[in-house]
Amino acid sequence: MKARNDSAAPAVRLAQYTRPTWRVAHVELDFSLGIDETEVIARLDLSRDGDPGAPLELDGEDLELLEVLIDGDPVAPTRYTAGERGLVMHEVPDQFVLTTRVRIKPSTNTALEGLYLSGSREAGFLLTQCEAQGFRHITYFPDRPDVLARYTVTLRADARRFPILLAGGNPDGSGELADGRHWARFVDPHPKPSYLFALVAGHLERISHDYVTANGRAVELHIWAEADVIDRCHYAMDALVRSMRWDEKAYGRNYDLDVFHVVATHDFNMGAMENKGLNIFNAKYLLADPDSSTDDEYLHVEAVVAHEYFHNWSGNRVTCRDWFQLSLKEGLTVYREQSFSADMNSAALKRIEDVALLRRAQFPEDAGPLSHPVRPAEYREINNFYTATVYEKGSELVRMIAGSLGRTGFRRGMDAYFERHDGEAATIEDFLAALGDANGVDLTPYLAWYAQAGTPRLRGRGSFDPGQRRYTLHLSQETPPTPGHGAKQALPIPVKLALFASDGRMLPLRMQGESRQAAADERVIVLSHAERDFVFEDIGEDVVPSLLRGFSAPVMLEYDYAPTELALLLRYDVDGFNRWEAGQQLAALAFDACLSGEDAHGAADAWTASIASIFADPSMDDALLAELLTPPGEIELADRQPRHDPAAVHAARQQLLSRLAMRVGAGTLAARYATLFARASADLDAAAQARRRLQRRVLDLLAAMEPARAATLAARQYETAPGMTDRLAALATLARTDEAAAASRLAHYRARYDDNPLALDKWFMLQASLPGDGALARIQRLEADPAFNLKNPNRVQSLMGAFARTNPTGFHRADGAAYGWFADRLLQIDALNPQVSARLGTAFNGWARLVEPQRELARAAVNRMQAHEGLSRDLADILDRVVGG
Ligand code: B3K
Ligand code: ZN
């Protein structure tokens, strides 16, 4: 499919929302499926909703129109216009059945939006992806989420080439046709928007499970995949069953069809898709086996399976009125998914990982030119708004609101939301109103969080008055300007806090004006204005505040802690998240010391000493220790500097790691490594995962100090690894410590996993993230590998995405050569798949903060791409925003 040459398309604005003029009560779709050509007959029961005389306007792109009928009668071509964007018909009745017949071409659809082919012509299968606006590539329709219709879908296809036929809804008959074809029909009783439509057709195998919902419905669960990978779907089935039970318990939500299908594909633009009754997954988030998946991948499969399932209520039963409300379903569903994962695994670790992700992905997004509110006010291309801000920050907003209502209040509010808006297309205002009304509170102040971009800075300052036995915490907030939005308003910021005495005790918190009854030692205060003093009484000594416990609001905390104060929190804080956080802040101060070459306040010493003593503590949990041993990453650390100098940040962080290694001691590290290595197993329980996590960190630390010794251990670990987590970790350490020894293992891995695309992706990714000036040449060798393929989104992400996102020194080399190479590839990809090129294009978001000459060179690369003729709207939108065009 050619790139859409419509980069000048006008912006769509939230403020200009108008209700749909036409409703579709029922739609009947009839597909005659073929790889090169598919015919689609659509019968829409249309009725006018207001605006008499308004024409009928239906969306439709890349459709070959064959026939139009009104109430069964052919319509002369003079009565309609079929243009590039859709079909317009004047002088139509107020109520009628419109039938269209169109032809589409799945095999040339490289954008993977609409109906396309996954895999080869001979053996691959057909599938659809409609969110956000892919349905218009299948048939003419009002392709907007506030038009909800009931769907009846009939699929017809050659029975040998397409033995399995699936669409969303309950099965409603199937049979043979005279000409070697067969058919199957599906009826979905729940009205849904077009973006939730899906079909799949081809050779697929399945695993199944009989499930009975809490309210007594028998449901057949089927996971489908190609024959060679079907055995790797059992973990996903297990996760699906646990997700369904969890949603019944935690939210009282039951599944609502007789069947639920999940399908795996290797050709997918994103993670997965929650189509009603027929979820489609990128294989990366569905397949898992110990030999080829890491522990993190198991966690991702569990989380994404849950996420897509949870959408059945938060997104499908209650959908979005328009795409500006995207976070209504995505932020909420991420929050539900995070809560599920926290319940299934360690809640403290989960919180640490989620906040780390927010800081790694969302904070930089919000600090650069692509910054936008959780509910954007306008867009040129909606696919560019499936961002960390809409998803991850959106989830943090739900978490804040849930926290303010308490567990039972939030559940009461969610029940009210689902009840009130079931079968409707809702807004974020509706969500806040339902939650607020159910609890008798006004949540409208939180709307400002949805409307305002940028990460608020929360500044704190404490002062102790021994005479009055009083501690005053002064809090203030400020949100820096973001593109197009200078003036920022104060937001309600819930701050969960505790006060620590110097011996590590938490003090009772009685605030000024409160009675002397037993006071809690943790509480939440809300800063609603630009600044305020919070006064705590009966405080007999100076204290160290533990602020924003559990990361109670998505802000950057600026509190001028002395290294000794952070060391105290790192030692005593019982909030698992804040304990880790104290370590991160101390590590960041230690990093500053390494970068500047001066450690006037002894931060590096305080951090390494604290971590070394925790390391020696035998009661310490392996998983938390692994996290504590890991300082913030290069991207986060670079964000602390006024100018981003990737090479300097990398060197200073390496120095920080080697200082820590020296403090702990090579002997101690090697001894701990030996103990962990001796316990190696392929088990998947939490203890085994924690062991692997810690073993990896310990080996990496050793590598920072004694690379040769670490390389020997890594080589042995690669040879003996019982599963992928240990194998891949060993390979990564080896590749950083001994290039020659790594080369033979990389070749071995390449051959061993030649027929496993997901394992090969990791092979590309690992090498793409190796730092330094040699990275570009390595990448260029890798793209010559026969397994590299510009058409496959996973492969492109694992080479180019990993390079641009996880390899700052390699990507930002000072001669700009990597930018030039990247831009060339981006243009090639853009002609095939605009969603993928646009996503990669966001790698330039931070260009303006780079040091020279990188800053100028990055801008030049962006400008060169902008000048390219035929750029897609997707990529043009990203590039224009990146350079403020
Ligand atoms: N809703 C889909 C994402 C669709 C992306 C369209 N460009 C997956 C999810 O968030 O669950
Ligand atoms: Zn989602």
Short mmCIF file of N, CA and C and ligand atoms in Angstrom, two decimals, residues 129 131-132 270 272-274 307-308 311 329-330 383 386 391 835, ligand 1:
data_model
loop_
_atom_site.label_atom_id
_atom_site.label_comp_id
_atom_site.label_asym_id
_atom_site.label_seq_id
_atom_site.Cartn_x
_atom_site.Cartn_y
_atom_site.Cartn_z
N GLN A 129 -7.02 -5.29 11.63
CA GLN A 129 -6.74 -4.38 12.74
C GLN A 129 -7.49 -3.09 12.43
N GLU A 131 -8.64 -0.50 15.13
CA GLU A 131 -8.40 0.70 15.93
C GLU A 131 -7.14 1.39 15.41
N ALA A 132 -7.18 2.69 15.24
CA ALA A 132 -8.29 3.56 15.49
C ALA A 132 -9.22 3.68 14.27
N MET A 270 1.26 -3.17 16.99
CA MET A 270 1.42 -2.82 18.41
C MET A 270 1.44 -4.09 19.24
N ALA A 272 -1.21 -5.62 21.20
CA ALA A 272 -2.37 -6.49 21.08
C ALA A 272 -3.59 -5.61 20.87
N MET A 273 -4.73 -6.27 20.60
CA MET A 273 -5.94 -5.49 20.31
C MET A 273 -7.17 -6.19 20.88
N GLU A 274 -7.99 -5.39 21.56
CA GLU A 274 -9.10 -5.91 22.35
C GLU A 274 -10.40 -6.12 21.58
N HIS A 307 -4.77 -7.06 30.27
CA HIS A 307 -5.16 -5.74 29.77
C HIS A 307 -6.24 -5.85 28.68
N GLU A 308 -5.97 -6.71 27.69
CA GLU A 308 -6.94 -6.82 26.60
C GLU A 308 -8.26 -7.40 27.11
N HIS A 311 -10.33 -4.81 28.90
CA HIS A 311 -10.99 -3.86 27.99
C HIS A 311 -12.44 -4.28 27.70
N LYS A 329 -10.40 4.75 28.22
CA LYS A 329 -10.27 3.30 28.21
C LYS A 329 -8.84 2.85 28.47
N GLU A 330 -7.84 3.59 27.94
CA GLU A 330 -6.46 3.09 28.07
C GLU A 330 -5.86 3.35 29.45
N ASN A 383 -3.35 7.91 15.49
CA ASN A 383 -2.45 6.81 15.85
C ASN A 383 -1.19 7.29 16.57
N TYR A 386 -1.27 7.13 20.82
CA TYR A 386 -1.23 5.93 21.68
C TYR A 386 0.11 5.97 22.40
N TYR A 391 -1.43 6.41 28.08
CA TYR A 391 -1.49 5.13 28.78
C TYR A 391 -0.97 5.24 30.22
N GLN A 835 2.53 3.75 10.51
CA GLN A 835 2.46 3.71 11.99
C GLN A 835 3.81 3.36 12.58
N1 B3K B 1 -6.23 -0.58 21.92
C1 B3K B 1 -5.07 -1.18 21.35
C2 B3K B 1 -4.14 -0.20 20.70
C3 B3K B 1 -4.57 0.23 19.37
C4 B3K B 1 -3.50 1.09 18.72
C5 B3K B 1 -3.97 1.69 17.44
N2 B3K B 1 -2.92 2.42 16.78
C6 B3K B 1 -4.32 -2.01 22.32
C7 B3K B 1 -4.52 -1.68 23.75
O1 B3K B 1 -4.20 -0.63 24.24
O2 B3K B 1 -5.07 -2.50 24.45
#
